[in-house]
PDB file of C-alpha atoms in Angstrom:
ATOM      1  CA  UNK A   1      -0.766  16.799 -11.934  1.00 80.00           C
ATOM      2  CA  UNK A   2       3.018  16.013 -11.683  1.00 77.00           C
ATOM      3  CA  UNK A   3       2.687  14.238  -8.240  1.00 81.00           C
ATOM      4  CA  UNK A   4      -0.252  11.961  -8.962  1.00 88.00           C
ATOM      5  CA  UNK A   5       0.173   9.116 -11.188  1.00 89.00           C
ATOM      6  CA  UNK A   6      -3.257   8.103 -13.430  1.00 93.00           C
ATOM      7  CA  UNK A   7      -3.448   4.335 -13.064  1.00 94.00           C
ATOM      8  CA  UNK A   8      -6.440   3.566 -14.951  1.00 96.00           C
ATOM      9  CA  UNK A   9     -10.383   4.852 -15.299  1.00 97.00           C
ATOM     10  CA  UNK A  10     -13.608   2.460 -15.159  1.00 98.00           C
ATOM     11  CA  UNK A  11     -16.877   4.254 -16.227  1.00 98.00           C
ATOM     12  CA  UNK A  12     -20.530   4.113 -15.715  1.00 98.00           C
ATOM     13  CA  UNK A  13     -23.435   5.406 -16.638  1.00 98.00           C
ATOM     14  CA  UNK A  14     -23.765   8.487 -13.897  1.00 98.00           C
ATOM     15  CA  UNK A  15     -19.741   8.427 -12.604  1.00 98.00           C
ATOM     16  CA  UNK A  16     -16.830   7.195 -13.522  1.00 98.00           C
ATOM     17  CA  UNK A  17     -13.698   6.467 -11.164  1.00 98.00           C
ATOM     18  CA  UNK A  18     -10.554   6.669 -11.379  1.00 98.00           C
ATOM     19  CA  UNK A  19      -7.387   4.579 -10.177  1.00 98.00           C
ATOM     20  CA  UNK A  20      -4.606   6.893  -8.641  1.00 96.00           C
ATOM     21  CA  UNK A  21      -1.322   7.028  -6.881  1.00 93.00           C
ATOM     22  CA  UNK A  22      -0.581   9.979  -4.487  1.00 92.00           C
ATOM     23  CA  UNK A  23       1.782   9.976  -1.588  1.00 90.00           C
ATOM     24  CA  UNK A  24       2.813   6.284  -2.579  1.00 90.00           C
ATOM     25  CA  UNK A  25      -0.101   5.036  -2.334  1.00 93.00           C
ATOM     26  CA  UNK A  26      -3.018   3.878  -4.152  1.00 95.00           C
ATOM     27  CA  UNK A  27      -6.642   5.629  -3.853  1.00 96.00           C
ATOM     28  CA  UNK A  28     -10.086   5.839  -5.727  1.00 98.00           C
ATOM     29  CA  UNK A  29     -11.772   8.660  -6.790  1.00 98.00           C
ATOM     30  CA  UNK A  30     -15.342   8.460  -7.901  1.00 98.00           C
ATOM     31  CA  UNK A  31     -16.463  11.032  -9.980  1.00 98.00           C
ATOM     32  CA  UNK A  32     -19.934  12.460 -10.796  1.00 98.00           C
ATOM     33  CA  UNK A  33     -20.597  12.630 -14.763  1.00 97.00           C
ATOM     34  CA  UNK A  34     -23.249  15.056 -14.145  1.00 96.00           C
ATOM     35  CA  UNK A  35     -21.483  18.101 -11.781  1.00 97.00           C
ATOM     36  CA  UNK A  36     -18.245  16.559 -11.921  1.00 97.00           C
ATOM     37  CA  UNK A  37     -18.194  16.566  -8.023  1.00 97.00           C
ATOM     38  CA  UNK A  38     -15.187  13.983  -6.750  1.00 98.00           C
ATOM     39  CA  UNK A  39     -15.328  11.744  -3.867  1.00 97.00           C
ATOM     40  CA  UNK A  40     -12.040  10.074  -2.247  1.00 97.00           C
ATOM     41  CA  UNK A  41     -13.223   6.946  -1.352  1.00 98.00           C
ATOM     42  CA  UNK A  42     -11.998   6.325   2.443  1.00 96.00           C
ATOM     43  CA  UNK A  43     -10.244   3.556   4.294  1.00 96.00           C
ATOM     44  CA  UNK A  44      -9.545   2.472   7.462  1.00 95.00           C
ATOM     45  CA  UNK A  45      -5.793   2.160   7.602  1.00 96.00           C
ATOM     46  CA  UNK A  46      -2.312   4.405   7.514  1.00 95.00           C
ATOM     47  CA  UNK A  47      -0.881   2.104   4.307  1.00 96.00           C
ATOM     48  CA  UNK A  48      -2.972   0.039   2.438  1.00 97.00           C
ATOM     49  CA  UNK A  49      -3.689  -1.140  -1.025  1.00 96.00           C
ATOM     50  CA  UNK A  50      -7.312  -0.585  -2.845  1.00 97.00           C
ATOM     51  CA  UNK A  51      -8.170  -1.241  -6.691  1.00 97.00           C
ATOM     52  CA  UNK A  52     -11.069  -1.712  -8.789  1.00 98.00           C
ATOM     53  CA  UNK A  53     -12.283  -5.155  -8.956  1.00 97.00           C
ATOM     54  CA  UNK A  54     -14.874  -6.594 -11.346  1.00 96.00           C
ATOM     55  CA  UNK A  55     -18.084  -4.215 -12.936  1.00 97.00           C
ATOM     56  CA  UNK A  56     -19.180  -5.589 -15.807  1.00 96.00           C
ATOM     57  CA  UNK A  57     -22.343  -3.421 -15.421  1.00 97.00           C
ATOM     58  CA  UNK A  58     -22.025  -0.357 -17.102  1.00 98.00           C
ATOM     59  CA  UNK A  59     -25.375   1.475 -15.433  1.00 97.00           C
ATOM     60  CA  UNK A  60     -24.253  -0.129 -12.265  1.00 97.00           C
ATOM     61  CA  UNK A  61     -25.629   2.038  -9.190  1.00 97.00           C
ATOM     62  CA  UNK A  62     -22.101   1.081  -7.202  1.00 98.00           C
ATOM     63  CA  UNK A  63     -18.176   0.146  -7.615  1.00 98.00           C
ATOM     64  CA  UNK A  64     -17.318  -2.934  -6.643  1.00 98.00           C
ATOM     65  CA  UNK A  65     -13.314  -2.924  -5.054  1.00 98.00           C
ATOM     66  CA  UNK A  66     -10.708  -4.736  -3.605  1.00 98.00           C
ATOM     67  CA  UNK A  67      -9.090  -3.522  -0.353  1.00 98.00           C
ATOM     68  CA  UNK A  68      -6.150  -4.825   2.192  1.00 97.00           C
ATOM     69  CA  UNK A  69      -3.340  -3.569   4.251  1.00 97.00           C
ATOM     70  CA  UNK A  70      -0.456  -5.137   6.115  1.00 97.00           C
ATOM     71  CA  UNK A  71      -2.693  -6.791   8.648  1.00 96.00           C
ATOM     72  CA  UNK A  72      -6.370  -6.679   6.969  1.00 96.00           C
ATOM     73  CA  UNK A  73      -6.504  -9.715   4.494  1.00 97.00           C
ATOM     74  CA  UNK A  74      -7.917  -9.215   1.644  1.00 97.00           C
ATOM     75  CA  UNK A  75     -11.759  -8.004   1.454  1.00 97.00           C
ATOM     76  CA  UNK A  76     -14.500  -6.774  -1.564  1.00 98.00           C
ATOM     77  CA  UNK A  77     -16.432  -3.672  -0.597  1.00 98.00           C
ATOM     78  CA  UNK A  78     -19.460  -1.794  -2.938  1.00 98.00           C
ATOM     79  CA  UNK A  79     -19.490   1.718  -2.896  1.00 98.00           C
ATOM     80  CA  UNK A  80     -22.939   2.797  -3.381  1.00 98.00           C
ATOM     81  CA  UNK A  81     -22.885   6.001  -5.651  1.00 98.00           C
ATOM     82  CA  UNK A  82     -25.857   8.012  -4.236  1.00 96.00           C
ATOM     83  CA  UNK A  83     -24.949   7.544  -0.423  1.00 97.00           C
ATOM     84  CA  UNK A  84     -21.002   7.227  -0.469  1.00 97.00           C
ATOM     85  CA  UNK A  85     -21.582   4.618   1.515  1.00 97.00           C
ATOM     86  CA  UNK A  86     -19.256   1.097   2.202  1.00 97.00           C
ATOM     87  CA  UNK A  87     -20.554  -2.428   2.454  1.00 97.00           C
ATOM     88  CA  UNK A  88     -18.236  -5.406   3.084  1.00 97.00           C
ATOM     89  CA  UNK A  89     -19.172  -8.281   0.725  1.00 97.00           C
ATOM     90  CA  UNK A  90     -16.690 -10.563   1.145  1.00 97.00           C
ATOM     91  CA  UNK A  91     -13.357 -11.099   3.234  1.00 96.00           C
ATOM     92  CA  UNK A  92     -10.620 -13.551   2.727  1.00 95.00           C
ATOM     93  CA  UNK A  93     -10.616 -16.011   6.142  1.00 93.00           C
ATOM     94  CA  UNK A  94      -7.697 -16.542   7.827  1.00 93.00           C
ATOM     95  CA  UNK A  95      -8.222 -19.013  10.730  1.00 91.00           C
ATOM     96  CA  UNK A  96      -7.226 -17.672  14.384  1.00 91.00           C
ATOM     97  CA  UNK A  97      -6.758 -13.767  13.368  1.00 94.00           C
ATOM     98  CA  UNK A  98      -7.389 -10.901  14.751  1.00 96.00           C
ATOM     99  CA  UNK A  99      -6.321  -7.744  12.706  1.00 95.00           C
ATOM    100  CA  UNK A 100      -7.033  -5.449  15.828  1.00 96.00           C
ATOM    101  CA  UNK A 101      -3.622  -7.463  17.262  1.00 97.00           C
ATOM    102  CA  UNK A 102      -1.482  -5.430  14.934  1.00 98.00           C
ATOM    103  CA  UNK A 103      -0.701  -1.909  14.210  1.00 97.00           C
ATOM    104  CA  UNK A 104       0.507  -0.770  11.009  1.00 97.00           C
ATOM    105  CA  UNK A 105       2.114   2.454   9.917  1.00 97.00           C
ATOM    106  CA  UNK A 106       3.431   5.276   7.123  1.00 97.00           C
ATOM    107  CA  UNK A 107       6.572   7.186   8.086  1.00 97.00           C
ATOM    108  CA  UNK A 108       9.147   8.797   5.881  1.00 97.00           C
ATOM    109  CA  UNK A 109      12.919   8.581   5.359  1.00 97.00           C
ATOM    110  CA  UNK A 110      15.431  11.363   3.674  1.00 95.00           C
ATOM    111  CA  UNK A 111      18.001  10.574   1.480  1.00 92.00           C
ATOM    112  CA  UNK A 112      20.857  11.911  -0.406  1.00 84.00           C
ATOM    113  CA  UNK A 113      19.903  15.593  -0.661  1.00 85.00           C
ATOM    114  CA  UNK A 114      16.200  15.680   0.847  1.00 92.00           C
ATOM    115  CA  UNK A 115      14.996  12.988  -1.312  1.00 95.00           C
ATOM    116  CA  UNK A 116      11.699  11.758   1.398  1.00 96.00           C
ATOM    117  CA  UNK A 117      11.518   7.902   0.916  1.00 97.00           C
ATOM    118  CA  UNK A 118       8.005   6.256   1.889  1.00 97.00           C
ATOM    119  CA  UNK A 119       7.819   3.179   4.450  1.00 98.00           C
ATOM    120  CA  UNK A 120       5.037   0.760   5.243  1.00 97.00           C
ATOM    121  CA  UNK A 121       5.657  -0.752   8.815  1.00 97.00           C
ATOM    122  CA  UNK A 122       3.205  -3.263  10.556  1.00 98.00           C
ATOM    123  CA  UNK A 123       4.278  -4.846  14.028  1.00 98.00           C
ATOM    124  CA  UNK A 124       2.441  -6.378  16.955  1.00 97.00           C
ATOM    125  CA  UNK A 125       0.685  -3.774  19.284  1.00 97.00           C
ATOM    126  CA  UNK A 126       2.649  -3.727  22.763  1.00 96.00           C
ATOM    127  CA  UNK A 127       5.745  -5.072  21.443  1.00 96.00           C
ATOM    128  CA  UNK A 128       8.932  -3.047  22.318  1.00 96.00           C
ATOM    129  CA  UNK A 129       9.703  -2.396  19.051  1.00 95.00           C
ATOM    130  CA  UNK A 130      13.923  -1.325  19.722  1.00 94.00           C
ATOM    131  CA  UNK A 131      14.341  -4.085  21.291  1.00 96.00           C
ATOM    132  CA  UNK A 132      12.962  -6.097  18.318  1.00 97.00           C
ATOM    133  CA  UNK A 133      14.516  -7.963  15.456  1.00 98.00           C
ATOM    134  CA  UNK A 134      13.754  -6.051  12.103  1.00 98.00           C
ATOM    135  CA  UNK A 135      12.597  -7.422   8.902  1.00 98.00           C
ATOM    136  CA  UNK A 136      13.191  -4.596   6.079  1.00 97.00           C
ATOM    137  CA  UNK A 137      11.871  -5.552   2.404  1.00 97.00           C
ATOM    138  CA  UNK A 138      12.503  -3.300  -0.911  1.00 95.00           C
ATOM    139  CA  UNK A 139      12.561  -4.161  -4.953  1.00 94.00           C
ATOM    140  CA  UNK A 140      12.460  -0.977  -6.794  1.00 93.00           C
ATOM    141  CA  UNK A 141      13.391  -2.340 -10.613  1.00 93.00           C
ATOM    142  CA  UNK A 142      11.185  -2.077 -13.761  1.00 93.00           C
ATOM    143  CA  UNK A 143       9.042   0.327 -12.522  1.00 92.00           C
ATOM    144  CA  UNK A 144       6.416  -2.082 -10.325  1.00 91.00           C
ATOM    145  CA  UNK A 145       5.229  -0.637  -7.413  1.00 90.00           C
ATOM    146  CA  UNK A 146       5.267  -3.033  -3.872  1.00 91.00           C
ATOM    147  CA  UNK A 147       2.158  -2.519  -2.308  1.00 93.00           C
ATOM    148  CA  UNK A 148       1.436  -3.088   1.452  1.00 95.00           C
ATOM    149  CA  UNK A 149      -0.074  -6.603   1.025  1.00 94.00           C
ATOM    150  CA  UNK A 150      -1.388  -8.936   3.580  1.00 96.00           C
ATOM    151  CA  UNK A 151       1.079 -11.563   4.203  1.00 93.00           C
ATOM    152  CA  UNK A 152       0.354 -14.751   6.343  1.00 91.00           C
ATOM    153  CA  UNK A 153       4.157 -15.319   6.177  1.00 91.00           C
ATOM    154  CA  UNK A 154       5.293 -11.770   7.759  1.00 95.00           C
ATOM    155  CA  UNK A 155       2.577 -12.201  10.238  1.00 95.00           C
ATOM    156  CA  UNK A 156       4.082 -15.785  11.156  1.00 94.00           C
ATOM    157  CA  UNK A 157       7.170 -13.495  12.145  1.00 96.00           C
ATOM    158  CA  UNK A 158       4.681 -10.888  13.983  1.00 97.00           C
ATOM    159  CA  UNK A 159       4.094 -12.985  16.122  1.00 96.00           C
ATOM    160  CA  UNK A 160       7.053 -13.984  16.943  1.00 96.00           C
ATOM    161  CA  UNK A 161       8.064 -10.437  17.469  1.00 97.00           C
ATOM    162  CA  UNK A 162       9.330  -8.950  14.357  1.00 98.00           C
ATOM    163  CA  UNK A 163       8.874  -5.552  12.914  1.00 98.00           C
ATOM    164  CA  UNK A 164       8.192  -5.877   9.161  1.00 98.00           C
ATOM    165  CA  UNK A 165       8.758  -2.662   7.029  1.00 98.00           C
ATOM    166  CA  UNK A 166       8.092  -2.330   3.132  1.00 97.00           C
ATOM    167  CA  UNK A 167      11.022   0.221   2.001  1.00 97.00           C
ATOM    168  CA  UNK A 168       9.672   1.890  -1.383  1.00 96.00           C
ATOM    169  CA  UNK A 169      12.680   2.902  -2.829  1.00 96.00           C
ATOM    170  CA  UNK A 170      13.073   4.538  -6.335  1.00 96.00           C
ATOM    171  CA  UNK A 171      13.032   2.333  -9.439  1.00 95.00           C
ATOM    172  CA  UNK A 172       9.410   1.586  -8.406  1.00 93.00           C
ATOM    173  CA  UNK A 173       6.301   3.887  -9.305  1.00 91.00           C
ATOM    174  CA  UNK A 174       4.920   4.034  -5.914  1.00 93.00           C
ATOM    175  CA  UNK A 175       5.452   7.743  -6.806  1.00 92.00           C
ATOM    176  CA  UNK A 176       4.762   8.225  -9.860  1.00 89.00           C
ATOM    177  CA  UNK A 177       6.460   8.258 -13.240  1.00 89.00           C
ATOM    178  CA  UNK A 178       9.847   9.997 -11.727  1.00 92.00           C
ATOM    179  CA  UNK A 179      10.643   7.546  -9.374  1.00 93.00           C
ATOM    180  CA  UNK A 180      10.737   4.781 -11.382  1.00 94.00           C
ATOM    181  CA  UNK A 181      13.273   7.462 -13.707  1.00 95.00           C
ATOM    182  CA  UNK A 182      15.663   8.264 -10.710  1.00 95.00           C
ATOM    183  CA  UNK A 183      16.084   4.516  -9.897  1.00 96.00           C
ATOM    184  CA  UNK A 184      16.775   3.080 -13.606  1.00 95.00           C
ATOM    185  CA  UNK A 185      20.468   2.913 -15.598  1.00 95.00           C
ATOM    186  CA  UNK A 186      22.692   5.614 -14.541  1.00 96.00           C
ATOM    187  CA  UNK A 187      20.820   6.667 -11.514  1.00 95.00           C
ATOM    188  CA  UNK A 188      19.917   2.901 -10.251  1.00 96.00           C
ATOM    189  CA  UNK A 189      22.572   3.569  -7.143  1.00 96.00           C
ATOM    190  CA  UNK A 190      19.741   5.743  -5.981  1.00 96.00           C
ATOM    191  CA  UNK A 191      17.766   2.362  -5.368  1.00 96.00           C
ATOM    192  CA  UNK A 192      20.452   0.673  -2.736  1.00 95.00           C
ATOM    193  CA  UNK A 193      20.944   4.088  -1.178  1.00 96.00           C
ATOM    194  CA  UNK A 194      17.546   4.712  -0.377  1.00 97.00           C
ATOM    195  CA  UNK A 195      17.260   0.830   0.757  1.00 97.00           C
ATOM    196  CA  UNK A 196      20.394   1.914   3.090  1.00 97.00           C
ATOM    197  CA  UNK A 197      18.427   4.891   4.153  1.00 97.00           C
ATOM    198  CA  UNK A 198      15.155   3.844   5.342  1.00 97.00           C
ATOM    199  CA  UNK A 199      16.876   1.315   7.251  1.00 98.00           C
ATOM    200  CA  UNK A 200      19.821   3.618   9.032  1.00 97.00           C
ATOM    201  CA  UNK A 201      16.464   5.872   9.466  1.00 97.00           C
ATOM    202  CA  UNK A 202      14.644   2.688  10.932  1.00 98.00           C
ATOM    203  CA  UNK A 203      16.823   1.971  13.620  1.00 97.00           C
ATOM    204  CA  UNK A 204      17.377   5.612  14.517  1.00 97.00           C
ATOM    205  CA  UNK A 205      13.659   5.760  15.085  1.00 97.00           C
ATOM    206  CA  UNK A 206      13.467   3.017  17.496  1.00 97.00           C
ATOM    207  CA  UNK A 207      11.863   0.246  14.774  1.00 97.00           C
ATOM    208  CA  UNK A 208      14.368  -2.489  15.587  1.00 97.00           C
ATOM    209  CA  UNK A 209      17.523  -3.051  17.438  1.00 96.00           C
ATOM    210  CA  UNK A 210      20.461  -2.720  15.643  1.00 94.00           C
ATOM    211  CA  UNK A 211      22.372  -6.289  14.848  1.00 95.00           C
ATOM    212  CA  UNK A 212      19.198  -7.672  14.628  1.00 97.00           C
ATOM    213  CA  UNK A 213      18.169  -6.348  11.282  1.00 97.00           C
ATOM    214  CA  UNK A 214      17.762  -8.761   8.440  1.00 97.00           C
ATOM    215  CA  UNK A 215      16.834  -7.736   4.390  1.00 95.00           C
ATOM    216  CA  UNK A 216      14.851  -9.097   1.321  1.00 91.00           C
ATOM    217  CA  UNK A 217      15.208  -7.534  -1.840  1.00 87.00           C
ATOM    218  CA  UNK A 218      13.014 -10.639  -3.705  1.00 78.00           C
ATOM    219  CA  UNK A 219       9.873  -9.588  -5.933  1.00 73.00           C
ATOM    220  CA  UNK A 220       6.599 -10.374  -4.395  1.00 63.00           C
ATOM    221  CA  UNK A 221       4.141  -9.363  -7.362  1.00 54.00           C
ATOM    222  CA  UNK A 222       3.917 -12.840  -8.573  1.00 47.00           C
ATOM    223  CA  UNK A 223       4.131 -14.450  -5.258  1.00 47.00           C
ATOM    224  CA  UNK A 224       0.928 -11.996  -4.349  1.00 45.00           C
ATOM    225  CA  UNK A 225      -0.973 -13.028  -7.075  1.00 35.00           C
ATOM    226  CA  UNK A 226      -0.622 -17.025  -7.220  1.00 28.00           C
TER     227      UNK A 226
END
């Protein structure tokens, strides 16, 4: 399928699943080796990041994963095969907060000719968000996709009441194989125009007052992981 990238497949004994990217974001998809019947498994938030954590067990009767968003820190669920159901195993503390303070969000900017550019937003709930100060992030080089991490840092500036929105602009993969093309050597101007974009877009959307709009073009994957 030309708009879903194939990330990766971990199998067991009665399903297998596999590790996807549609719409710019990531999903799992656990699939029955017997019928063949798939199962998207769900999540609670708008823009998030899931992936399969450890199974060394291959006749394992559930899929152990890793789940967060922009304001859920990060948490290990099973997914039990024979009743699709959840269980939270084990979630990352953070002292004094309360994810139900926040609200996170997907919209969508055009550039150039139509091209729809995906944004992750998260911002305090209540806050008058054009009348805010606006944090906009984007990378979009060597292919590596910015997920919608949990940050303690951007929620530092939540508090203090920023909006913080992840611009994923071509040179990534956050859709797919092409977008990484259309943001590499002759066509890498497509990567600062679509960074100008979602932020002209931003601003005409209410998500931050303009001359208060500050930018970060820095990679976070090895910041993330450490």
């Amino acid at each position: 399928r030309s708009d879903v990238l194939l990330e990766g497949a971990t199998f067991f004994k009665t399903h297998f699943v596999l590790s996807e990217r549609f719409g710019g974001q990531t999903r799992l998809a656990v699939v029955n080796r017997k019928n063949s019947e798939r199962v998207e498994i769900p999540f609670p938030d708008p823009v998030f990041v899931a992936g399969v954590d450890a199974n060394p067990e291959f006749d394992s009767t559930f899929l152990r994963y890793r789940y967060e968003s922009l304001h859920r820190p990060p948490s290990i669920f099973d997914f039990e095969f024979s009743t699709q159901k959840t269980m939270l195993r084990k979630e990352q503390e953070v002292p004094t907060f309360d994810h139900s303070l926040y609200q996170c969000e997907r919209v969508w900017a055009i550039a150039g000719v139509g091209t729809k550019i995906p944004i992750s937003l998260v911002y305090k709930k209540g806050l008058k968000k054009n009348k805010a100060p606006l944090l906009v992030y984007g990378y979009g080089s060597y292919g590596s996709s910015m997920e919608p991490w949990f940050q303690s840092d951007v929620v530092s500036l939540l508090d203090r009441g920023f909006v913080y929105a992840m611009i994923h602009i071509r040179g990534g993969s956050e859709l797919g194989r092409p977008w990484y093309e259309e943001g590499k050597l002759l066509r890498k101007m497509n990567t600062f125009t679509d960074f100008i974009a979602g932020t002209e877009f931003l601003l005409r959307e209410g998500y931050g007052e303009k001359g208060k709009v500050f930018a970060n073009g820095a990679s976070r994957s090895e910041e993330h992981t450490s």
